[in-house]
Backbone as XML, in Angstrom:
<?xml version="1.0"?>
<chain id="A" units="angstrom">
  <residue number="1" name="MET">
    <atom name="N" x="133.097" y="137.614" z="197.136"/>
    <atom name="CA" x="132.620" y="138.901" z="196.638"/>
    <atom name="C" x="131.097" y="138.995" z="196.760"/>
  </residue>
  <residue number="2" name="LYS">
    <atom name="N" x="130.437" y="137.876" z="196.447"/>
    <atom name="CA" x="128.983" y="137.862" z="196.510"/>
    <atom name="C" x="128.500" y="138.042" z="197.952"/>
  </residue>
  <residue number="3" name="ARG">
    <atom name="N" x="129.229" y="137.462" z="198.898"/>
    <atom name="CA" x="128.857" y="137.597" z="200.303"/>
    <atom name="C" x="128.990" y="139.048" z="200.768"/>
  </residue>
  <residue number="4" name="VAL">
    <atom name="N" x="129.997" y="139.737" z="200.259"/>
    <atom name="CA" x="130.205" y="141.140" z="200.636"/>
    <atom name="C" x="129.046" y="141.989" z="200.132"/>
  </residue>
  <residue number="5" name="VAL">
    <atom name="N" x="128.601" y="141.749" z="198.911"/>
    <atom name="CA" x="127.497" y="142.506" z="198.337"/>
    <atom name="C" x="126.212" y="142.235" z="199.120"/>
  </residue>
  <residue number="6" name="VAL">
    <atom name="N" x="125.967" y="140.986" z="199.474"/>
    <atom name="CA" x="124.771" y="140.641" z="200.243"/>
    <atom name="C" x="124.839" y="141.288" z="201.620"/>
  </residue>
  <residue number="7" name="PHE">
    <atom name="N" x="126.013" y="141.254" z="202.246"/>
    <atom name="CA" x="126.173" y="141.875" z="203.564"/>
    <atom name="C" x="125.917" y="143.376" z="203.493"/>
  </residue>
  <residue number="8" name="LEU">
    <atom name="N" x="126.461" y="144.038" z="202.482"/>
    <atom name="CA" x="126.256" y="145.481" z="202.338"/>
    <atom name="C" x="124.791" y="145.810" z="202.057"/>
  </residue>
  <residue number="9" name="ALA">
    <atom name="N" x="124.126" y="144.975" z="201.284"/>
    <atom name="CA" x="122.705" y="145.198" z="201.006"/>
    <atom name="C" x="121.878" y="145.054" z="202.281"/>
  </residue>
  <residue number="10" name="LEU">
    <atom name="N" x="122.187" y="144.055" z="203.096"/>
    <atom name="CA" x="121.472" y="143.884" z="204.363"/>
    <atom name="C" x="121.757" y="145.037" z="205.320"/>
  </residue>
  <residue number="11" name="LEU">
    <atom name="N" x="122.986" y="145.485" z="205.351"/>
    <atom name="CA" x="123.352" y="146.603" z="206.217"/>
    <atom name="C" x="122.627" y="147.877" z="205.791"/>
  </residue>
  <residue number="12" name="PHE">
    <atom name="N" x="122.559" y="148.115" z="204.482"/>
    <atom name="CA" x="121.857" y="149.289" z="203.967"/>
    <atom name="C" x="120.364" y="149.221" z="204.306"/>
  </residue>
  <residue number="13" name="SER">
    <atom name="N" x="119.760" y="148.048" z="204.139"/>
    <atom name="CA" x="118.335" y="147.917" z="204.448"/>
    <atom name="C" x="118.086" y="148.105" z="205.944"/>
  </residue>
  <residue number="14" name="LEU">
    <atom name="N" x="119.040" y="147.722" z="206.780"/>
    <atom name="CA" x="118.906" y="147.940" z="208.214"/>
    <atom name="C" x="118.865" y="149.432" z="208.526"/>
  </residue>
  <residue number="15" name="PHE">
    <atom name="N" x="119.733" y="150.206" z="207.882"/>
    <atom name="CA" x="119.733" y="151.658" z="208.087"/>
    <atom name="C" x="118.424" y="152.282" z="207.606"/>
  </residue>
  <residue number="16" name="VAL">
    <atom name="N" x="117.910" y="151.817" z="206.489"/>
    <atom name="CA" x="116.655" y="152.350" z="205.962"/>
    <atom name="C" x="115.503" y="152.027" z="206.907"/>
  </residue>
  <residue number="17" name="LEU">
    <atom name="N" x="115.447" y="150.800" z="207.395"/>
    <atom name="CA" x="114.362" y="150.406" z="208.293"/>
    <atom name="C" x="114.427" y="151.148" z="209.622"/>
  </residue>
  <residue number="18" name="THR">
    <atom name="N" x="115.609" y="151.333" z="210.171"/>
    <atom name="CA" x="115.706" y="152.064" z="211.438"/>
    <atom name="C" x="115.306" y="153.516" z="211.242"/>
  </residue>
  <residue number="19" name="GLY">
    <atom name="N" x="115.597" y="154.080" z="210.085"/>
    <atom name="CA" x="115.156" y="155.439" z="209.800"/>
    <atom name="C" x="113.648" y="155.526" z="209.703"/>
  </residue>
  <residue number="20" name="CYS">
    <atom name="N" x="113.020" y="154.534" z="209.087"/>
    <atom name="CA" x="111.559" y="154.519" z="208.979"/>
    <atom name="C" x="110.910" y="154.337" z="210.340"/>
  </residue>
  <residue number="21" name="PHE">
    <atom name="N" x="111.483" y="153.470" z="211.171"/>
    <atom name="CA" x="110.904" y="153.245" z="212.491"/>
    <atom name="C" x="111.065" y="154.461" z="213.386"/>
  </residue>
  <residue number="22" name="SER">
    <atom name="N" x="112.131" y="155.193" z="213.217"/>
    <atom name="CA" x="112.292" y="156.395" z="214.040"/>
    <atom name="C" x="111.258" y="157.447" z="213.647"/>
  </residue>
  <residue number="23" name="MET">
    <atom name="N" x="110.815" y="157.455" z="212.394"/>
    <atom name="CA" x="109.774" y="158.387" z="211.978"/>
    <atom name="C" x="108.419" y="157.961" z="212.550"/>
  </residue>
  <residue number="24" name="VAL">
    <atom name="N" x="108.195" y="156.669" z="212.680"/>
    <atom name="CA" x="106.935" y="156.171" z="213.213"/>
    <atom name="C" x="106.809" y="156.530" z="214.689"/>
  </residue>
  <residue number="25" name="LYS">
    <atom name="N" x="107.914" y="156.536" z="215.427"/>
    <atom name="CA" x="107.879" y="156.879" z="216.844"/>
    <atom name="C" x="107.353" y="158.296" z="217.059"/>
  </residue>
  <residue number="26" name="ASN">
    <atom name="N" x="107.539" y="159.151" z="216.075"/>
    <atom name="CA" x="107.089" y="160.537" z="216.168"/>
    <atom name="C" x="105.593" y="160.655" z="215.893"/>
  </residue>
  <residue number="27" name="ASN">
    <atom name="N" x="104.933" y="159.538" z="215.628"/>
    <atom name="CA" x="103.500" y="159.481" z="215.320"/>
    <atom name="C" x="103.138" y="160.277" z="214.067"/>
  </residue>
  <residue number="28" name="GLY">
    <atom name="N" x="104.104" y="160.615" z="213.260"/>
    <atom name="CA" x="103.833" y="161.314" z="212.017"/>
    <atom name="C" x="103.331" y="162.726" z="212.186"/>
  </residue>
  <residue number="29" name="THR">
    <atom name="N" x="103.473" y="163.290" z="213.370"/>
    <atom name="CA" x="102.942" y="164.632" z="213.587"/>
    <atom name="C" x="103.814" y="165.694" z="212.945"/>
  </residue>
  <residue number="30" name="GLY">
    <atom name="N" x="105.093" y="165.439" z="212.844"/>
    <atom name="CA" x="105.991" y="166.427" z="212.252"/>
    <atom name="C" x="106.255" y="167.568" z="213.214"/>
  </residue>
  <residue number="31" name="PRO">
    <atom name="N" x="106.927" y="168.582" z="212.739"/>
    <atom name="CA" x="107.246" y="169.711" z="213.611"/>
    <atom name="C" x="106.003" y="170.533" z="213.935"/>
  </residue>
  <residue number="32" name="THR">
    <atom name="N" x="106.004" y="171.135" z="215.098"/>
    <atom name="CA" x="104.871" y="171.982" z="215.469"/>
    <atom name="C" x="104.997" y="173.317" z="214.749"/>
  </residue>
  <residue number="33" name="PRO">
    <atom name="N" x="103.914" y="173.820" z="214.196"/>
    <atom name="CA" x="103.997" y="175.097" z="213.476"/>
    <atom name="C" x="104.239" y="176.248" z="214.443"/>
  </residue>
  <residue number="34" name="THR">
    <atom name="N" x="104.961" y="177.234" z="213.966"/>
    <atom name="CA" x="105.217" y="178.408" z="214.794"/>
    <atom name="C" x="103.976" y="179.294" z="214.795"/>
  </residue>
  <residue number="35" name="PRO">
    <atom name="N" x="103.696" y="179.938" z="215.900"/>
    <atom name="CA" x="102.522" y="180.819" z="215.942"/>
    <atom name="C" x="102.709" y="182.013" z="215.007"/>
  </residue>
  <residue number="36" name="GLU">
    <atom name="N" x="101.604" y="182.515" z="214.513"/>
    <atom name="CA" x="101.655" y="183.635" z="213.574"/>
    <atom name="C" x="102.128" y="184.901" z="214.297"/>
  </residue>
  <residue number="37" name="VAL">
    <atom name="N" x="103.052" y="185.598" z="213.664"/>
    <atom name="CA" x="103.571" y="186.839" z="214.234"/>
    <atom name="C" x="102.630" y="187.968" z="213.836"/>
  </residue>
  <residue number="38" name="THR">
    <atom name="N" x="102.071" y="188.646" z="214.822"/>
    <atom name="CA" x="101.107" y="189.703" z="214.539"/>
    <atom name="C" x="101.740" y="191.082" z="214.525"/>
  </residue>
  <residue number="39" name="GLU">
    <atom name="N" x="102.894" y="191.209" z="215.147"/>
    <atom name="CA" x="103.570" y="192.503" z="215.132"/>
    <atom name="C" x="105.072" y="192.280" z="215.129"/>
  </residue>
  <residue number="40" name="ASP">
    <atom name="N" x="105.791" y="193.264" z="214.664"/>
    <atom name="CA" x="107.241" y="193.179" z="214.597"/>
    <atom name="C" x="107.814" y="193.431" z="215.989"/>
  </residue>
  <residue number="41" name="PRO">
    <atom name="N" x="108.524" y="192.458" z="216.570"/>
    <atom name="CA" x="109.055" y="192.671" z="217.916"/>
    <atom name="C" x="110.145" y="193.737" z="217.972"/>
  </residue>
  <residue number="42" name="ASP">
    <atom name="N" x="110.788" y="194.012" z="216.850"/>
    <atom name="CA" x="111.853" y="195.012" z="216.810"/>
    <atom name="C" x="111.386" y="196.317" z="216.184"/>
  </residue>
  <residue number="43" name="ALA">
    <atom name="N" x="110.092" y="196.583" z="216.164"/>
    <atom name="CA" x="109.558" y="197.755" z="215.464"/>
    <atom name="C" x="110.138" y="199.053" z="216.007"/>
  </residue>
  <residue number="44" name="GLY">
    <atom name="N" x="110.327" y="199.171" z="217.297"/>
    <atom name="CA" x="110.836" y="200.409" z="217.872"/>
    <atom name="C" x="112.345" y="200.507" z="217.860"/>
  </residue>
  <residue number="45" name="LYS">
    <atom name="N" x="113.031" y="199.432" z="217.516"/>
    <atom name="CA" x="114.490" y="199.429" z="217.578"/>
    <atom name="C" x="115.147" y="199.926" z="216.298"/>
  </residue>
  <residue number="46" name="TYR">
    <atom name="N" x="114.439" y="199.883" z="215.179"/>
    <atom name="CA" x="115.055" y="200.196" z="213.893"/>
    <atom name="C" x="114.261" y="201.244" z="213.127"/>
  </residue>
  <residue number="47" name="LYS">
    <atom name="N" x="114.990" y="201.990" z="212.311"/>
    <atom name="CA" x="114.388" y="202.939" z="211.375"/>
    <atom name="C" x="114.786" y="202.512" z="209.970"/>
  </residue>
  <residue number="48" name="GLU">
    <atom name="N" x="114.043" y="203.018" z="208.986"/>
    <atom name="CA" x="114.327" y="202.658" z="207.604"/>
    <atom name="C" x="114.931" y="203.841" z="206.876"/>
  </residue>
  <residue number="49" name="TYR">
    <atom name="N" x="116.045" y="203.592" z="206.196"/>
    <atom name="CA" x="116.686" y="204.601" z="205.357"/>
    <atom name="C" x="116.332" y="204.279" z="203.916"/>
  </residue>
  <residue number="50" name="VAL">
    <atom name="N" x="115.840" y="205.272" z="203.176"/>
    <atom name="CA" x="115.459" y="205.067" z="201.780"/>
    <atom name="C" x="116.255" y="206.025" z="200.915"/>
  </residue>
  <residue number="51" name="ASN">
    <atom name="N" x="116.985" y="205.471" z="199.941"/>
    <atom name="CA" x="117.701" y="206.261" z="198.958"/>
    <atom name="C" x="116.938" y="206.117" z="197.648"/>
  </residue>
  <residue number="52" name="GLU">
    <atom name="N" x="116.181" y="207.146" z="197.279"/>
    <atom name="CA" x="115.323" y="207.059" z="196.096"/>
    <atom name="C" x="116.116" y="207.111" z="194.798"/>
  </residue>
  <residue number="53" name="GLU">
    <atom name="N" x="117.297" y="207.715" z="194.822"/>
    <atom name="CA" x="118.102" y="207.813" z="193.602"/>
    <atom name="C" x="118.532" y="206.428" z="193.119"/>
  </residue>
  <residue number="54" name="TYR">
    <atom name="N" x="118.920" y="205.565" z="194.047"/>
    <atom name="CA" x="119.391" y="204.230" z="193.688"/>
    <atom name="C" x="118.390" y="203.130" z="194.067"/>
  </residue>
  <residue number="55" name="SER">
    <atom name="N" x="117.191" y="203.518" z="194.481"/>
    <atom name="CA" x="116.157" y="202.565" z="194.912"/>
    <atom name="C" x="116.717" y="201.608" z="195.964"/>
  </residue>
  <residue number="56" name="PHE">
    <atom name="N" x="117.268" y="202.181" z="197.004"/>
    <atom name="CA" x="117.931" y="201.411" z="198.041"/>
    <atom name="C" x="117.241" y="201.638" z="199.377"/>
  </residue>
  <residue number="57" name="LYS">
    <atom name="N" x="116.965" y="200.562" z="200.086"/>
    <atom name="CA" x="116.378" y="200.654" z="201.424"/>
    <atom name="C" x="117.274" y="199.908" z="202.399"/>
  </residue>
  <residue number="58" name="ALA">
    <atom name="N" x="117.404" y="200.451" z="203.604"/>
    <atom name="CA" x="118.205" y="199.800" z="204.637"/>
    <atom name="C" x="117.586" y="200.080" z="205.994"/>
  </residue>
  <residue number="59" name="MET">
    <atom name="N" x="117.743" y="199.150" z="206.894"/>
    <atom name="CA" x="117.283" y="199.322" z="208.269"/>
    <atom name="C" x="118.495" y="199.626" z="209.136"/>
  </residue>
  <residue number="60" name="TYR">
    <atom name="N" x="118.332" y="200.562" z="210.067"/>
    <atom name="CA" x="119.422" y="200.903" z="210.973"/>
    <atom name="C" x="118.856" y="201.135" z="212.368"/>
  </residue>
  <residue number="61" name="PRO">
    <atom name="N" x="119.678" y="200.955" z="213.400"/>
    <atom name="CA" x="119.189" y="201.142" z="214.771"/>
    <atom name="C" x="118.676" y="202.557" z="214.993"/>
  </residue>
  <residue number="62" name="SER">
    <atom name="N" x="117.629" y="202.692" z="215.770"/>
    <atom name="CA" x="116.986" y="203.993" z="215.961"/>
    <atom name="C" x="117.859" y="204.973" z="216.734"/>
  </residue>
  <residue number="63" name="ASP">
    <atom name="N" x="118.860" y="204.483" z="217.450"/>
    <atom name="CA" x="119.720" y="205.409" z="218.181"/>
    <atom name="C" x="120.876" y="205.937" z="217.335"/>
  </residue>
  <residue number="64" name="TRP">
    <atom name="N" x="120.993" y="205.518" z="216.075"/>
    <atom name="CA" x="122.007" y="206.048" z="215.169"/>
    <atom name="C" x="121.473" y="207.321" z="214.519"/>
  </residue>
  <residue number="65" name="THR">
    <atom name="N" x="122.394" y="208.206" z="214.118"/>
    <atom name="CA" x="122.021" y="209.389" z="213.339"/>
    <atom name="C" x="122.677" y="209.283" z="211.971"/>
  </residue>
  <residue number="66" name="ILE">
    <atom name="N" x="121.956" y="209.734" z="210.955"/>
    <atom name="CA" x="122.479" y="209.683" z="209.589"/>
    <atom name="C" x="122.890" y="211.082" z="209.189"/>
  </residue>
  <residue number="67" name="SER">
    <atom name="N" x="124.109" y="211.198" z="208.695"/>
    <atom name="CA" x="124.619" y="212.478" z="208.220"/>
    <atom name="C" x="124.625" y="212.443" z="206.696"/>
  </residue>
  <residue number="68" name="TYR">
    <atom name="N" x="124.008" y="213.450" z="206.090"/>
    <atom name="CA" x="123.930" y="213.495" z="204.633"/>
    <atom name="C" x="125.036" y="214.346" z="204.030"/>
  </residue>
  <residue number="69" name="SER">
    <atom name="N" x="126.051" y="214.694" z="204.799"/>
    <atom name="CA" x="127.124" y="215.536" z="204.279"/>
    <atom name="C" x="128.035" y="214.717" z="203.370"/>
  </residue>
  <residue number="70" name="VAL">
    <atom name="N" x="128.585" y="215.382" z="202.368"/>
    <atom name="CA" x="129.491" y="214.742" z="201.423"/>
    <atom name="C" x="130.910" y="215.112" z="201.814"/>
  </residue>
  <residue number="71" name="GLN">
    <atom name="N" x="131.756" y="214.106" z="201.962"/>
    <atom name="CA" x="133.149" y="214.372" z="202.311"/>
    <atom name="C" x="133.961" y="214.508" z="201.039"/>
  </residue>
  <residue number="72" name="ALA">
    <atom name="N" x="134.799" y="215.541" z="200.991"/>
    <atom name="CA" x="135.621" y="215.770" z="199.802"/>
    <atom name="C" x="137.006" y="215.219" z="199.985"/>
  </residue>
</chain>
């Protein structure tokens, strides 16, 4: 039983060390930051619908039309 515990402890430490070494290979630089977005790429594709009664805002494609008629 004691040998099994020692074996599992060594195996666990091996996984921890390989994880640490794989981080060192990356030189600690981490992920590259994304460039700052200066404008909305989809600005011309969508319009904003605002319902002031319920304080609701939604974006919809600019080629859609909104009908305000009430169906009975």
